[in-house]
Amino acid sequence: MITAQKTLDTYPEHWIHVYTDGSAFKDTINGGYGVRIQYPDKTKEELSESCGSYCSNYEAEAFAIEAAVFQLTSVFSLYPEKTQNIVIFSDSKSVLEALQNESLQNSSLKSLFLTIDSFLKTYDLDLTIQWIPGHCNITGNDRADTLAKKGSTAQQQNTTTSFRTAQQIIRNNSKEEWINGWATGKTGRSLFTYMATPNPKDSINSLERRDQVIIFRLRTHHAPVNAHLNRIQPMTPPVCHFCDAPYETTTHLLFQCTSLQELREEYLPPRPDAWNALYSNSQQLKKTSTFYSQMSSRRAKAQTTAGSDK
């Protein structure tokens, strides 16, 4: 807050101080903007309006600045004596950087740029657009935020949706469907004890493809072991190939089969369980994958030997 206030204090009191903000539900729906204009004579003016049913925060921020410029154009036309240098405070770094770099791929940015250009050609004054952090207890900024939220709840019009916003909506909807599908799906339930929601930072993502497949199959109990194969083809006996336990499951092979104890001690944690063997760091997941590969190799050799003896 102190830094933000110092930034405000660098601009003269006889300048017009403008605070702008934009708001949109889930960053893309029901946009609204808010503007608070403070004149040198201490009078104030506020604007609040909707921006469209499908409008991003980014676009709403641009609309807010443009609305402020339009309003000041009207005021200066009616009251020329009020013409004065202006500083517009905005907490949208992305909009300010786009204006500075003239990166005007978005239609709302193009419109804002042209509006400012026309304004400066009409009036001989200084116009500064200054970034300040949001939500830092600056009265004007907080008021603009309130006005923007009010605008987002107003009656919305069906306006043209920009390509950038359409992309963002698709990404948001896809992510929401993914999360909902994860929460309500009936498959892969064995993961939910250890991963209640999708985890982009899951250590499995840093593994090579071959190891990823092995770990995922072990997590979901879909590895090609006898108990699972028996569910697909009942003619396959579900018993353990190594110790004749009644069910050769991934849990049995990883943690229980006595014939694999030596291999287990080499590659799995001291007290192995599903959490530390299958959901740990990438180094351990790699070792667990190696354990499974070594076990599968032993199994294949044993089956080959058994077949040749017949």
mmCIF file of N, CA and C in Angstrom, residues 224-229 237-242 244-254:
data_model
loop_
_atom_site.group_PDB
_atom_site.id
_atom_site.type_symbol
_atom_site.label_atom_id
_atom_site.label_comp_id
_atom_site.label_asym_id
_atom_site.label_seq_id
_atom_site.Cartn_x
_atom_site.Cartn_y
_atom_site.Cartn_z
ATOM 1 N N PRO A 224 -1.201 -55.924 -16.649
ATOM 2 C CA PRO A 224 -1.544 -57.276 -17.122
ATOM 3 C C PRO A 224 -1.038 -58.370 -16.184
ATOM 4 N N VAL A 225 -1.641 -58.434 -14.999
ATOM 5 C CA VAL A 225 -1.330 -59.485 -14.024
ATOM 6 C C VAL A 225 -2.532 -60.426 -13.957
ATOM 7 N N ASN A 226 -2.340 -61.593 -13.396
ATOM 8 C CA ASN A 226 -3.341 -62.655 -13.539
ATOM 9 C C ASN A 226 -4.735 -62.298 -13.032
ATOM 10 N N ALA A 227 -4.832 -61.622 -11.895
ATOM 11 C CA ALA A 227 -6.155 -61.286 -11.360
ATOM 12 C C ALA A 227 -6.911 -60.377 -12.322
ATOM 13 N N HIS A 228 -6.203 -59.431 -12.929
ATOM 14 C CA HIS A 228 -6.843 -58.530 -13.891
ATOM 15 C C HIS A 228 -7.158 -59.268 -15.189
ATOM 16 N N LEU A 229 -6.222 -60.102 -15.655
ATOM 17 C CA LEU A 229 -6.449 -60.852 -16.890
ATOM 18 C C LEU A 229 -7.613 -61.824 -16.739
ATOM 19 N N PRO A 237 -6.082 -68.381 -15.007
ATOM 20 C CA PRO A 237 -6.146 -68.542 -13.539
ATOM 21 C C PRO A 237 -5.704 -67.249 -12.847
ATOM 22 N N PRO A 238 -6.393 -66.805 -11.794
ATOM 23 C CA PRO A 238 -6.037 -65.555 -11.117
ATOM 24 C C PRO A 238 -4.888 -65.696 -10.122
ATOM 25 N N VAL A 239 -4.373 -66.908 -9.947
ATOM 26 C CA VAL A 239 -3.373 -67.145 -8.902
ATOM 27 C C VAL A 239 -2.041 -66.490 -9.233
ATOM 28 N N CYS A 240 -1.248 -66.247 -8.189
ATOM 29 C CA CYS A 240 0.070 -65.632 -8.369
ATOM 30 C C CYS A 240 1.024 -66.620 -9.033
ATOM 31 N N HIS A 241 1.741 -66.146 -10.011
ATOM 32 C CA HIS A 241 2.681 -66.997 -10.741
ATOM 33 C C HIS A 241 3.883 -67.381 -9.884
ATOM 34 N N PHE A 242 4.204 -66.549 -8.884
ATOM 35 C CA PHE A 242 5.428 -66.750 -8.107
ATOM 36 C C PHE A 242 5.226 -67.552 -6.825
ATOM 37 N N ASP A 244 1.817 -68.833 -5.692
ATOM 38 C CA ASP A 244 0.536 -69.541 -5.642
ATOM 39 C C ASP A 244 -0.488 -68.904 -4.707
ATOM 40 N N ALA A 245 -0.341 -67.609 -4.417
ATOM 41 C CA ALA A 245 -1.397 -66.886 -3.696
ATOM 42 C C ALA A 245 -2.643 -66.897 -4.577
ATOM 43 N N PRO A 246 -3.843 -66.894 -3.995
ATOM 44 C CA PRO A 246 -5.066 -67.055 -4.797
ATOM 45 C C PRO A 246 -5.305 -65.945 -5.825
ATOM 46 N N TYR A 247 -4.786 -64.737 -5.556
ATOM 47 C CA TYR A 247 -5.008 -63.637 -6.497
ATOM 48 C C TYR A 247 -3.711 -62.865 -6.736
ATOM 49 N N GLU A 248 -3.291 -62.857 -7.983
ATOM 50 C CA GLU A 248 -2.103 -62.094 -8.371
ATOM 51 C C GLU A 248 -2.555 -60.684 -8.763
ATOM 52 N N THR A 249 -2.629 -59.802 -7.795
ATOM 53 C CA THR A 249 -3.014 -58.409 -8.025
ATOM 54 C C THR A 249 -1.764 -57.529 -8.020
ATOM 55 N N THR A 250 -1.921 -56.295 -8.443
ATOM 56 C CA THR A 250 -0.784 -55.367 -8.393
ATOM 57 C C THR A 250 -0.353 -55.135 -6.949
ATOM 58 N N THR A 251 -1.318 -55.068 -6.041
ATOM 59 C CA THR A 251 -0.998 -54.878 -4.620
ATOM 60 C C THR A 251 -0.189 -56.057 -4.092
ATOM 61 N N HIS A 252 -0.606 -57.264 -4.463
ATOM 62 C CA HIS A 252 0.108 -58.461 -4.010
ATOM 63 C C HIS A 252 1.543 -58.471 -4.533
ATOM 64 N N LEU A 253 1.718 -58.197 -5.810
ATOM 65 C CA LEU A 253 3.055 -58.242 -6.400
ATOM 66 C C LEU A 253 3.959 -57.154 -5.835
ATOM 67 N N LEU A 254 3.407 -55.971 -5.642
ATOM 68 C CA LEU A 254 4.220 -54.856 -5.145
ATOM 69 C C LEU A 254 4.612 -55.018 -3.680
#
